[in-house]
XYZ file of C-alpha atoms in Angstrom:
657
model
C -42.763 -97.311 -5.474
C -46.182 -98.916 -5.382
C -47.784 -95.766 -4.036
C -46.930 -93.968 -7.284
C -48.764 -96.418 -9.403
C -51.443 -94.940 -11.649
C -54.902 -96.510 -11.134
C -56.175 -98.655 -14.011
C -59.295 -97.556 -15.824
C -61.518 -98.818 -18.657
C -59.266 -96.923 -21.051
C -56.224 -98.807 -19.646
C -57.857 -102.128 -20.362
C -58.930 -101.007 -23.797
C -55.391 -99.921 -24.665
C -53.995 -103.327 -23.644
C -56.686 -105.204 -25.562
C -56.148 -103.265 -28.791
C -52.352 -103.486 -28.411
C -52.670 -107.295 -28.284
C -55.289 -107.399 -31.071
C -52.976 -105.370 -33.322
C -50.246 -107.939 -32.785
C -52.734 -110.769 -33.565
C -53.678 -109.204 -36.885
C -49.978 -108.553 -37.759
C -49.349 -112.302 -37.358
C -52.659 -113.424 -38.836
C -53.738 -110.825 -41.432
C -57.412 -110.489 -42.212
C -59.175 -109.285 -45.404
C -62.815 -108.328 -45.193
C -64.844 -107.951 -48.369
C -67.897 -105.698 -48.370
C -70.217 -104.470 -51.148
C -68.659 -101.637 -53.103
C -70.291 -98.304 -53.531
C -69.053 -95.034 -55.019
C -70.119 -93.354 -51.789
C -67.346 -95.072 -49.924
C -64.071 -93.128 -50.075
C -61.124 -95.283 -51.126
C -58.397 -94.967 -48.540
C -55.034 -96.867 -48.363
C -56.491 -99.822 -46.413
C -59.434 -100.258 -48.818
C -58.845 -101.722 -52.235
C -61.627 -101.752 -54.886
C -61.891 -105.064 -56.709
C -63.681 -105.524 -60.072
C -65.919 -102.528 -59.216
C -68.168 -104.722 -57.029
C -66.532 -105.095 -53.655
C -63.984 -103.362 -51.507
C -61.569 -105.187 -49.319
C -60.544 -103.889 -45.892
C -57.112 -105.335 -45.145
C -56.066 -105.610 -41.522
C -52.391 -106.504 -41.564
C -48.865 -105.443 -40.752
C -49.311 -101.931 -42.031
C -52.869 -101.215 -41.043
C -53.585 -103.092 -37.732
C -51.688 -100.698 -35.416
C -53.184 -97.662 -37.229
C -56.710 -99.018 -36.874
C -56.107 -99.696 -33.165
C -54.897 -96.069 -32.672
C -57.969 -94.696 -34.491
C -60.308 -96.759 -32.279
C -58.546 -95.607 -29.087
C -58.785 -92.020 -30.247
C -62.470 -92.423 -31.115
C -63.285 -93.921 -27.697
C -61.212 -91.113 -26.033
C -59.067 -93.721 -24.368
C -56.057 -91.679 -25.503
C -55.593 -88.105 -26.620
C -53.693 -86.612 -29.512
C -50.824 -85.761 -27.190
C -50.152 -89.482 -26.852
C -49.926 -89.823 -30.647
C -47.537 -86.884 -30.815
C -45.309 -88.309 -27.994
C -45.377 -91.682 -29.684
C -44.104 -90.212 -32.942
C -41.557 -87.745 -31.595
C -40.483 -90.078 -28.773
C -39.861 -89.859 -25.034
C -37.220 -91.144 -22.646
C -34.487 -90.809 -25.266
C -36.254 -92.996 -27.921
C -36.922 -91.135 -31.135
C -39.110 -93.320 -33.471
C -38.794 -90.983 -36.448
C -34.996 -91.004 -36.253
C -34.959 -94.820 -36.052
C -37.013 -95.063 -39.198
C -34.820 -92.579 -41.086
C -31.711 -94.534 -40.054
C -33.245 -97.834 -41.089
C -34.486 -96.699 -44.499
C -31.267 -94.769 -45.263
C -29.149 -97.869 -44.669
C -31.653 -100.098 -46.467
C -31.457 -97.917 -49.597
C -27.653 -97.949 -49.603
C -27.450 -101.728 -49.177
C -30.192 -102.626 -51.685
C -28.796 -100.263 -54.240
C -25.425 -101.976 -53.752
C -27.137 -105.317 -54.325
C -28.756 -104.115 -57.537
C -25.252 -103.563 -59.017
C -24.698 -107.291 -58.653
C -22.304 -106.951 -55.714
C -24.044 -109.654 -53.576
C -24.104 -112.101 -56.512
C -20.436 -111.398 -57.176
C -19.531 -112.187 -53.482
C -21.669 -115.288 -53.546
C -19.825 -116.630 -56.561
C -16.490 -115.819 -55.042
C -17.397 -117.929 -52.014
C -19.094 -120.619 -54.110
C -16.060 -121.118 -56.338
C -13.877 -121.812 -53.365
C -16.074 -124.741 -52.370
C -15.682 -126.558 -55.667
C -18.139 -129.448 -55.773
C -18.014 -130.071 -52.044
C -21.499 -129.566 -50.491
C -20.100 -129.271 -46.955
C -17.705 -126.539 -47.974
C -20.458 -124.760 -49.826
C -22.688 -124.786 -46.722
C -19.810 -123.410 -44.630
C -18.829 -120.652 -47.124
C -22.334 -119.422 -47.525
C -22.811 -119.368 -43.745
C -19.696 -117.264 -43.473
C -20.876 -114.924 -46.307
C -24.298 -114.269 -44.788
C -22.721 -113.593 -41.383
C -20.443 -111.038 -42.887
C -23.212 -109.392 -44.866
C -25.492 -109.139 -41.830
C -22.642 -107.886 -39.567
C -22.021 -104.815 -41.829
C -25.550 -104.200 -43.114
C -28.637 -105.624 -41.312
C -30.702 -108.808 -41.054
C -33.463 -107.347 -43.184
C -31.087 -106.495 -46.018
C -29.620 -110.026 -45.948
C -33.065 -111.572 -46.132
C -34.153 -109.293 -48.955
C -31.057 -109.887 -51.104
C -29.534 -113.242 -50.062
C -32.731 -115.266 -49.956
C -33.605 -114.610 -53.569
C -30.096 -115.548 -54.785
C -30.029 -118.684 -52.622
C -33.312 -119.959 -53.984
C -32.108 -119.833 -57.590
C -28.591 -120.954 -56.787
C -29.803 -124.128 -54.983
C -32.212 -124.717 -57.894
C -29.435 -124.561 -60.477
C -27.171 -126.683 -58.301
C -29.972 -129.252 -57.905
C -29.843 -129.132 -54.083
C -33.153 -130.667 -53.095
C -34.512 -129.704 -50.620
C -32.529 -126.518 -49.993
C -33.717 -126.401 -46.345
C -30.290 -126.516 -44.795
C -29.010 -123.512 -46.772
C -32.195 -121.403 -46.317
C -32.484 -121.989 -42.569
C -28.769 -121.371 -42.026
C -29.013 -118.104 -43.991
C -31.922 -116.877 -41.806
C -30.179 -117.872 -38.610
C -26.904 -116.232 -39.655
C -28.694 -113.000 -40.602
C -30.362 -112.723 -37.141
C -27.313 -113.615 -35.089
C -24.748 -111.467 -36.915
C -27.121 -108.471 -36.818
C -26.105 -108.105 -33.111
C -22.615 -107.037 -34.172
C -23.143 -103.371 -34.900
C -25.544 -100.735 -33.670
C -27.204 -100.523 -37.130
C -27.712 -104.261 -37.640
C -31.300 -104.305 -36.461
C -33.899 -101.613 -35.634
C -34.269 -103.193 -32.201
C -30.577 -102.444 -31.549
C -31.098 -98.813 -32.353
C -34.182 -98.595 -30.058
C -32.230 -99.937 -27.040
C -29.128 -97.919 -27.816
C -31.135 -94.677 -28.098
C -33.026 -95.411 -24.921
C -29.821 -95.624 -22.914
C -27.499 -93.322 -24.900
C -25.206 -96.171 -25.988
C -22.596 -95.007 -28.529
C -21.612 -96.932 -31.675
C -18.268 -98.088 -30.281
C -19.531 -98.878 -26.798
C -22.316 -100.996 -28.253
C -19.851 -102.971 -30.408
C -17.331 -103.369 -27.526
C -20.014 -105.179 -25.413
C -21.688 -107.177 -28.200
C -18.821 -108.427 -30.409
C -17.876 -111.377 -28.228
C -21.366 -112.639 -27.510
C -22.106 -112.370 -31.250
C -19.032 -114.287 -32.338
C -19.742 -116.998 -29.767
C -23.322 -117.325 -31.022
C -22.173 -117.476 -34.641
C -19.730 -120.362 -33.933
C -22.173 -122.305 -31.796
C -24.960 -121.852 -34.387
C -22.704 -123.154 -37.171
C -21.838 -126.399 -35.321
C -25.491 -126.899 -34.238
C -26.814 -126.354 -37.753
C -24.125 -128.450 -39.357
C -24.717 -131.342 -36.967
C -28.540 -131.259 -37.361
C -28.609 -130.992 -41.101
C -25.804 -133.523 -41.689
C -27.671 -136.090 -39.588
C -30.728 -135.390 -41.697
C -28.824 -135.711 -44.928
C -29.764 -132.227 -45.976
C -26.181 -131.117 -46.640
C -25.078 -133.046 -49.754
C -21.511 -134.418 -50.124
C -21.346 -133.247 -53.762
C -23.124 -130.468 -55.540
C -23.316 -129.362 -59.143
C -22.216 -125.824 -58.363
C -22.272 -123.368 -61.321
C -18.887 -121.972 -62.116
C -18.602 -118.324 -62.961
C -16.045 -115.521 -62.749
C -17.376 -113.376 -59.815
C -16.543 -110.136 -61.721
C -18.874 -111.273 -64.549
C -21.811 -111.114 -62.144
C -21.366 -107.343 -61.685
C -24.002 -105.487 -63.705
C -22.510 -102.160 -62.832
C -18.891 -102.427 -61.704
C -18.449 -98.688 -61.131
C -21.675 -98.566 -59.210
C -20.565 -101.503 -57.035
C -17.277 -99.809 -56.166
C -19.109 -96.566 -55.475
C -21.626 -98.335 -53.232
C -18.931 -100.101 -51.240
C -17.173 -96.764 -50.679
C -20.380 -95.075 -49.591
C -21.307 -97.865 -47.180
C -17.799 -98.061 -45.759
C -17.590 -94.258 -45.351
C -20.978 -94.308 -43.563
C -19.801 -96.964 -41.076
C -16.509 -95.139 -40.431
C -18.310 -91.857 -39.922
C -20.716 -93.501 -37.479
C -17.758 -94.782 -35.453
C -16.007 -91.449 -35.616
C -19.073 -89.449 -34.458
C -20.028 -91.952 -31.705
C -18.251 -89.759 -29.169
C -20.474 -86.795 -29.999
C -24.168 -86.114 -29.378
C -24.902 -86.163 -33.091
C -27.909 -88.366 -33.900
C -27.143 -91.385 -36.083
C -29.845 -90.571 -38.610
C -28.153 -87.266 -39.343
C -24.978 -89.173 -40.198
C -26.551 -91.890 -42.324
C -29.132 -89.859 -44.313
C -26.545 -87.832 -46.374
C -24.896 -91.008 -47.498
C -28.221 -92.396 -48.617
C -28.877 -89.144 -50.499
C -25.483 -89.447 -52.217
C -26.362 -92.985 -53.269
C -29.751 -91.858 -54.530
C -28.258 -89.018 -56.546
C -25.803 -91.440 -58.083
C -28.552 -93.868 -59.032
C -30.639 -91.004 -60.599
C -27.575 -89.810 -62.558
C -26.907 -93.347 -63.719
C -30.509 -93.824 -64.892
C -30.637 -90.499 -66.698
C -27.235 -91.068 -68.365
C -28.338 -94.567 -69.345
C -31.627 -93.175 -70.661
C -29.715 -90.629 -72.806
C -27.433 -93.286 -74.179
C -30.373 -95.538 -74.829
C -32.170 -92.795 -76.712
C -29.081 -92.246 -78.901
C -28.781 -95.994 -79.439
C -32.475 -96.204 -80.343
C -31.934 -93.408 -82.845
C -28.991 -95.344 -84.276
C -31.071 -98.504 -84.446
C -33.820 -96.622 -86.336
C -31.272 -95.240 -88.804
C -29.803 -98.713 -89.352
C -33.267 -100.123 -89.925
C -33.982 -97.334 -92.352
C -30.767 -98.178 -94.237
C -31.835 -101.819 -94.376
C -35.196 -100.799 -95.865
C -33.491 -98.562 -98.384
C -31.207 -101.447 -99.497
C -34.132 -103.779 -99.798
C -36.167 -101.253 -101.829
C -33.244 -100.656 -104.244
C -32.640 -104.393 -104.600
C -36.264 -105.071 -105.433
C -36.358 -102.217 -107.919
C -33.197 -103.277 -109.675
C -34.230 -106.916 -109.651
C -37.564 -105.984 -111.288
C -35.723 -104.010 -113.954
C -33.415 -106.943 -114.652
C -36.358 -109.314 -114.830
C -38.103 -106.936 -117.214
C -35.009 -106.839 -119.469
C -34.824 -110.625 -119.339
C -38.459 -110.933 -120.491
C -37.826 -108.467 -123.347
C -34.825 -110.462 -124.461
C -36.907 -113.642 -124.503
C -39.543 -111.940 -126.651
C -36.841 -110.763 -129.054
C -35.427 -114.284 -129.269
C -38.896 -115.608 -130.222
C -39.249 -112.964 -132.939
C -35.820 -113.771 -134.306
C -36.639 -117.472 -134.390
C -39.827 -116.845 -136.329
C -38.130 -114.529 -138.742
C -35.271 -116.996 -139.341
C -37.716 -119.792 -140.029
C -39.621 -117.861 -142.697
C -36.437 -116.770 -144.343
C -35.184 -120.360 -144.564
C -38.224 -121.579 -146.459
C -38.225 -118.674 -148.926
C -34.633 -118.756 -149.931
C -32.995 -121.326 -152.108
C -30.859 -124.136 -150.952
C -27.606 -122.315 -151.701
C -28.527 -119.640 -149.249
C -29.770 -122.003 -146.521
C -26.413 -122.700 -145.100
C -25.598 -118.982 -144.668
C -29.017 -118.192 -143.121
C -28.772 -121.033 -140.672
C -25.325 -119.824 -139.653
C -26.686 -116.299 -139.088
C -29.580 -117.640 -136.995
C -27.306 -119.775 -134.833
C -24.977 -116.835 -134.197
C -27.999 -114.677 -133.183
C -29.358 -117.257 -130.792
C -25.946 -117.751 -129.247
C -25.631 -114.046 -128.639
C -29.062 -113.913 -127.085
C -28.322 -116.829 -124.784
C -25.091 -115.159 -123.718
C -27.042 -112.003 -122.916
C -29.559 -113.975 -120.856
C -26.698 -115.659 -118.888
C -25.240 -112.246 -118.184
C -28.593 -111.026 -116.878
C -28.898 -114.083 -114.604
C -25.404 -113.520 -113.257
C -26.161 -109.814 -112.554
C -29.392 -110.688 -110.682
C -27.456 -113.321 -108.593
C -24.696 -110.788 -107.853
C -27.211 -108.151 -106.783
C -28.936 -110.636 -104.481
C -25.684 -111.723 -102.957
C -24.614 -108.113 -102.528
C -27.912 -107.229 -100.818
C -27.770 -110.322 -98.594
C -24.259 -109.314 -97.441
C -25.293 -105.793 -96.763
C -28.570 -106.763 -95.105
C -27.103 -109.176 -92.616
C -24.249 -106.811 -91.839
C -26.646 -104.014 -91.119
C -28.971 -106.381 -89.172
C -26.067 -107.531 -86.983
C -25.124 -103.942 -86.222
C -28.713 -103.118 -85.396
C -29.057 -106.106 -83.084
C -25.832 -105.247 -81.315
C -27.092 -101.720 -80.736
C -30.363 -103.028 -79.372
C -28.598 -105.322 -77.049
C -26.472 -102.443 -75.774
C -29.543 -100.673 -74.460
C -29.510 -102.200 -70.996
C -29.450 -101.073 -67.379
C -27.426 -102.336 -64.481
C -30.580 -103.405 -62.685
C -32.500 -106.585 -63.079
C -34.769 -106.130 -66.138
C -37.922 -104.585 -64.832
C -40.038 -106.713 -67.178
C -38.575 -109.692 -65.337
C -38.967 -108.133 -61.935
C -42.667 -107.756 -62.427
C -43.345 -110.815 -64.502
C -46.081 -112.885 -63.058
C -46.095 -115.814 -65.453
C -43.456 -118.406 -66.124
C -42.989 -119.811 -69.596
C -43.314 -123.580 -69.744
C -40.021 -125.326 -70.268
C -39.616 -127.780 -73.074
C -37.390 -130.806 -72.774
C -34.567 -128.706 -74.224
C -35.188 -125.921 -71.789
C -34.926 -128.282 -68.894
C -31.236 -128.012 -69.346
C -31.283 -124.293 -68.447
C -29.392 -125.305 -65.305
C -26.319 -125.680 -67.476
C -27.216 -123.206 -70.272
C -27.933 -120.309 -67.958
C -25.605 -121.045 -65.069
C -23.363 -118.188 -66.187
C -26.184 -115.723 -65.933
C -28.000 -116.232 -62.653
C -29.394 -112.754 -62.715
C -31.496 -113.746 -65.797
C -33.523 -115.995 -63.410
C -34.425 -113.191 -61.026
C -38.124 -113.141 -61.953
C -41.084 -112.217 -59.881
C -38.857 -110.565 -57.248
C -41.560 -108.066 -56.394
C -45.100 -108.707 -57.617
C -47.083 -105.871 -59.085
C -49.408 -104.258 -56.560
C -53.001 -105.511 -56.961
C -56.203 -103.510 -57.310
C -54.510 -100.367 -58.504
C -56.220 -97.955 -60.909
C -54.942 -96.938 -64.320
C -53.619 -93.631 -63.042
C -51.384 -95.344 -60.543
C -50.253 -97.782 -63.242
C -49.438 -94.882 -65.530
C -47.502 -93.156 -62.715
C -45.584 -96.381 -61.868
C -44.811 -96.872 -65.598
C -43.344 -93.374 -65.921
C -41.256 -93.847 -62.747
C -40.178 -97.349 -63.866
C -39.141 -96.253 -67.379
C -37.504 -93.001 -66.329
C -35.573 -94.245 -63.212
C -35.453 -98.055 -63.451
C -32.609 -98.494 -60.952
C -34.176 -96.275 -58.355
C -37.528 -98.006 -58.967
C -36.026 -101.469 -58.514
C -34.476 -100.405 -55.203
C -37.574 -98.707 -53.812
C -39.986 -101.593 -54.538
C -37.685 -103.956 -52.641
C -37.619 -101.837 -49.483
C -39.882 -102.991 -46.662
C -42.445 -100.216 -46.905
C -44.878 -101.867 -44.448
C -42.342 -101.411 -41.677
C -42.936 -97.647 -41.456
C -46.625 -97.594 -40.414
C -46.151 -100.733 -38.305
C -43.210 -99.384 -36.318
C -44.638 -95.902 -35.784
C -48.008 -97.365 -34.888
C -46.439 -99.678 -32.259
C -44.466 -96.808 -30.727
C -47.723 -94.950 -30.259
C -49.542 -97.945 -28.763
C -46.712 -98.507 -26.268
C -46.870 -94.860 -25.335
C -50.597 -95.414 -24.703
C -49.787 -98.342 -22.366
C -47.316 -96.120 -20.535
C -49.713 -93.174 -20.185
C -52.444 -95.452 -18.859
C -50.509 -97.159 -16.104
C -49.387 -100.516 -17.525
C -45.624 -99.889 -17.927
C -45.165 -99.194 -14.147
C -46.803 -102.493 -13.230
C -44.728 -104.462 -15.676
C -41.573 -102.752 -14.308
C -42.331 -104.005 -10.761
C -42.624 -107.546 -12.099
C -39.309 -107.314 -13.978
C -37.611 -105.897 -10.911
C -38.629 -108.962 -8.938
C -37.187 -111.272 -11.618
C -33.704 -109.664 -11.625
C -32.152 -109.958 -8.144
C -28.559 -110.458 -9.466
C -26.907 -109.731 -12.776
C -26.493 -113.402 -13.837
C -30.191 -114.042 -13.126
C -31.068 -110.752 -14.768
C -29.273 -111.551 -18.012
C -30.877 -115.034 -18.288
C -34.333 -113.795 -17.228
C -34.514 -110.874 -19.642
C -33.071 -112.975 -22.522
C -35.686 -115.648 -22.024
C -38.573 -113.158 -21.534
C -37.535 -111.251 -24.640
C -37.258 -114.394 -26.746
C -40.702 -115.576 -25.660
C -42.313 -112.146 -26.267
C -40.597 -111.977 -29.626
C -42.619 -114.900 -30.815
C -45.861 -113.619 -29.401
C -45.538 -109.906 -30.055
C -42.826 -109.744 -32.788
C -39.348 -108.389 -31.888
C -39.956 -104.678 -32.709
C -42.948 -104.010 -30.444
C -41.418 -106.294 -27.796
C -38.247 -104.215 -27.757
C -40.141 -100.955 -27.571
C -42.162 -102.328 -24.676
C -39.332 -103.779 -22.668
C -37.158 -100.715 -23.229
C -39.822 -98.521 -21.734
C -40.276 -101.039 -18.849
C -36.541 -101.005 -18.037
C -36.564 -97.180 -18.119
C -39.442 -96.986 -15.639
C -38.504 -95.799 -12.224
C -40.073 -98.872 -10.630
C -37.239 -100.838 -12.177
C -34.465 -98.311 -12.729
C -34.649 -96.923 -9.144
C -35.198 -100.209 -7.366
C -32.669 -100.475 -4.465
C -30.932 -103.629 -5.767
C -30.611 -102.143 -9.297
C -29.067 -98.933 -7.925
C -26.664 -100.902 -5.689
C -25.605 -103.257 -8.534
C -25.182 -101.348 -11.788
C -24.342 -104.654 -13.547
C -28.003 -105.669 -13.237
C -29.219 -102.796 -15.366
C -26.320 -103.169 -17.811
C -27.005 -106.898 -18.094
C -30.690 -106.337 -18.742
C -29.922 -103.887 -21.540
C -27.618 -106.136 -23.486
C -29.697 -109.296 -22.772
C -32.587 -107.449 -24.346
C -30.470 -106.869 -27.429
C -29.537 -110.548 -27.542
C -33.106 -111.678 -27.140
C -34.489 -109.250 -29.736
C -32.096 -110.615 -32.389
C -31.835 -114.345 -31.762
C -35.507 -114.529 -30.656
C -36.334 -114.414 -34.339
C -34.609 -117.802 -34.706
C -37.611 -119.760 -33.365
C -40.743 -118.956 -35.319
C -41.432 -117.039 -38.507
C -43.400 -114.353 -36.567
C -40.478 -113.558 -34.356
C -39.274 -110.732 -36.556
C -40.230 -108.728 -39.650
C -37.340 -110.499 -41.409
C -39.232 -113.748 -40.870
C -42.331 -112.453 -42.653
C -40.202 -111.245 -45.613
C -38.211 -114.503 -45.732
C -41.389 -116.602 -45.715
C -43.007 -114.396 -48.367
C -40.051 -114.646 -50.733
C -39.941 -118.457 -50.398
C -43.664 -118.781 -51.121
C -43.361 -116.495 -54.157
C -40.578 -118.744 -55.464
C -42.440 -121.993 -54.869
C -40.305 -123.043 -51.877
C -42.183 -124.184 -48.807
C -40.844 -124.439 -45.270
C -43.819 -124.845 -42.986
C -44.315 -123.068 -39.679
C -43.726 -126.148 -37.500
C -40.962 -127.369 -39.719
C -39.195 -124.038 -39.194
C -39.762 -124.310 -35.381
C -38.424 -127.963 -35.372
C -35.105 -127.050 -37.040
C -34.582 -123.964 -34.883
C -35.385 -125.623 -31.575
C -32.037 -127.468 -31.835
C -30.181 -124.207 -32.353
C -31.803 -121.485 -30.253
C -31.108 -122.889 -26.739
C -27.393 -123.456 -27.666
C -26.838 -119.908 -28.911
C -28.881 -118.374 -26.043
C -26.751 -120.072 -23.420
C -23.513 -119.265 -25.254
C -24.292 -115.542 -25.823
C -25.681 -114.983 -22.321
C -22.789 -116.853 -20.771
C -20.202 -114.595 -22.563
C -22.177 -111.497 -21.530
C -22.221 -112.564 -17.891
C -18.498 -113.125 -18.055
C -18.016 -109.598 -19.484
C -20.125 -108.118 -16.685
C -18.102 -110.037 -14.088
C -14.790 -108.792 -15.578
C -15.925 -105.160 -15.889
C -17.804 -104.739 -12.665
C -16.320 -107.308 -10.297
C -12.812 -108.221 -11.451
C -11.623 -104.768 -12.491
C -13.186 -102.943 -9.563
C -11.614 -105.296 -7.118
């Protein structure tokens, strides 16, 4: 085998250096500001700021791409390597993995936008009552179920936001136990199904593992890890008094949390049908992305239809509101006009009264005493009549005002009701993109109780507006946001940075392979796997360590290619003992999932989880995160690997004998 090794060159060392540098900048992003000039073209990695400087951002999305450009510029690799890295080799198809991931992500996030996750959370919460220990247990079960049937990234994107606000309302301080347990549950349960993590798909594609075969091997190790993790987490956090005995849990009817009940039912049917179809087609050679993409398109079409139908209804309602407001203005105008006429008549009556009084007085002095009594009687009758007329005018004005007031408030109420009816099922986009919080007065401090029946109203700042965008982009976003608010709210919550990162890492690994590194790594792995029990433990530990240095996605791509290399796959002991290769494959899956449960950089889900918490004002430091997980990771690693070794023993040794 050694004789077939490709000699290492300067290009080989450059490829390894830039592969490692790309990982460093993914973990520790860098932003470089340089003087701005109109001569510089503005490309996606460069963001003009205030018209004076441009910032070159080297991060998750750009670091692998920059490394590829440098390797191409130095002629360390050719374009054929880029093409192979994109289209795939050895059974791994990077483009199909990305299509599968984003298709499922769209279905699941769209389902969350309907309020389905919030509904499920309240259903579990209500069962716990005021018991903090039960609440911890029920939420742990909920997040395990969510991750098992969707993916770890979807749980982090949807469950973390809900959990932050729920613990805030419930006055659980600090919410560390609930947040850490959610993250651990998401990354353990994601081992259950083929689609639970992009790393699962990479390994399954590399070795042609079907949907059902995958689940048959991984279900028992996953359940074991779930149970062990629960007891480890519960013990650690109870000893630290981070799981309260009593909590002020908000009570709410779960169905009231649904913003779009029909959409939630539709989404569950689409997701369920997708999973059933994946199982049904697992015996065929049909690629999984071909199965999942149509279901995502169906969900997208439904969301577009919903938005357009809502927009049409909203326009009609706006028209009705305008008509109602016009009616109010007409009533007001008529009331003012009539009131002015009545006031005018009242003034004329008063003038007439004064004239009559003057006339009566003159008449009294001119006439004799015999006539005085009659004249006085006449004057009194006239004044009484005038006073009666004035009273009638006052009554009429009062009646008109009362009539207007009744009509006005009736119309105003109808108008307000119509305005309130113009809503969407999604979180209000003004709230989604709100960057400022209104200060709370002493009365508003009681929002925990006043708003506990509408947790969705607290979903603010979910996704911040992109910075440094020009007015044209803002205009385009505004049109998209206003025309298709549901689709917009789903799209902006999808992990867009994953696409350039994943494809870039596939290309960099292909570069390592083409320049001789993969074969050398394969020889080392072969020496570390003499028997299948040792192979399982070795690969699990190596993958967990590399997860937290390289991130789980590039680690899985790298180790998958190493295990495919002939220096490992055709080693004599591997050929003689098929359980070694099988054990390495599933140990890699275990390590790529639970390896994220050590540091924040272990998986892309960790970056997203940490970002959400920082945006919401919650802080769990890097070393604090490591401290809590160090008590959990060894337990679940031993448990999952132990069950896998027993499965290999039963399948290869027990049954064959």
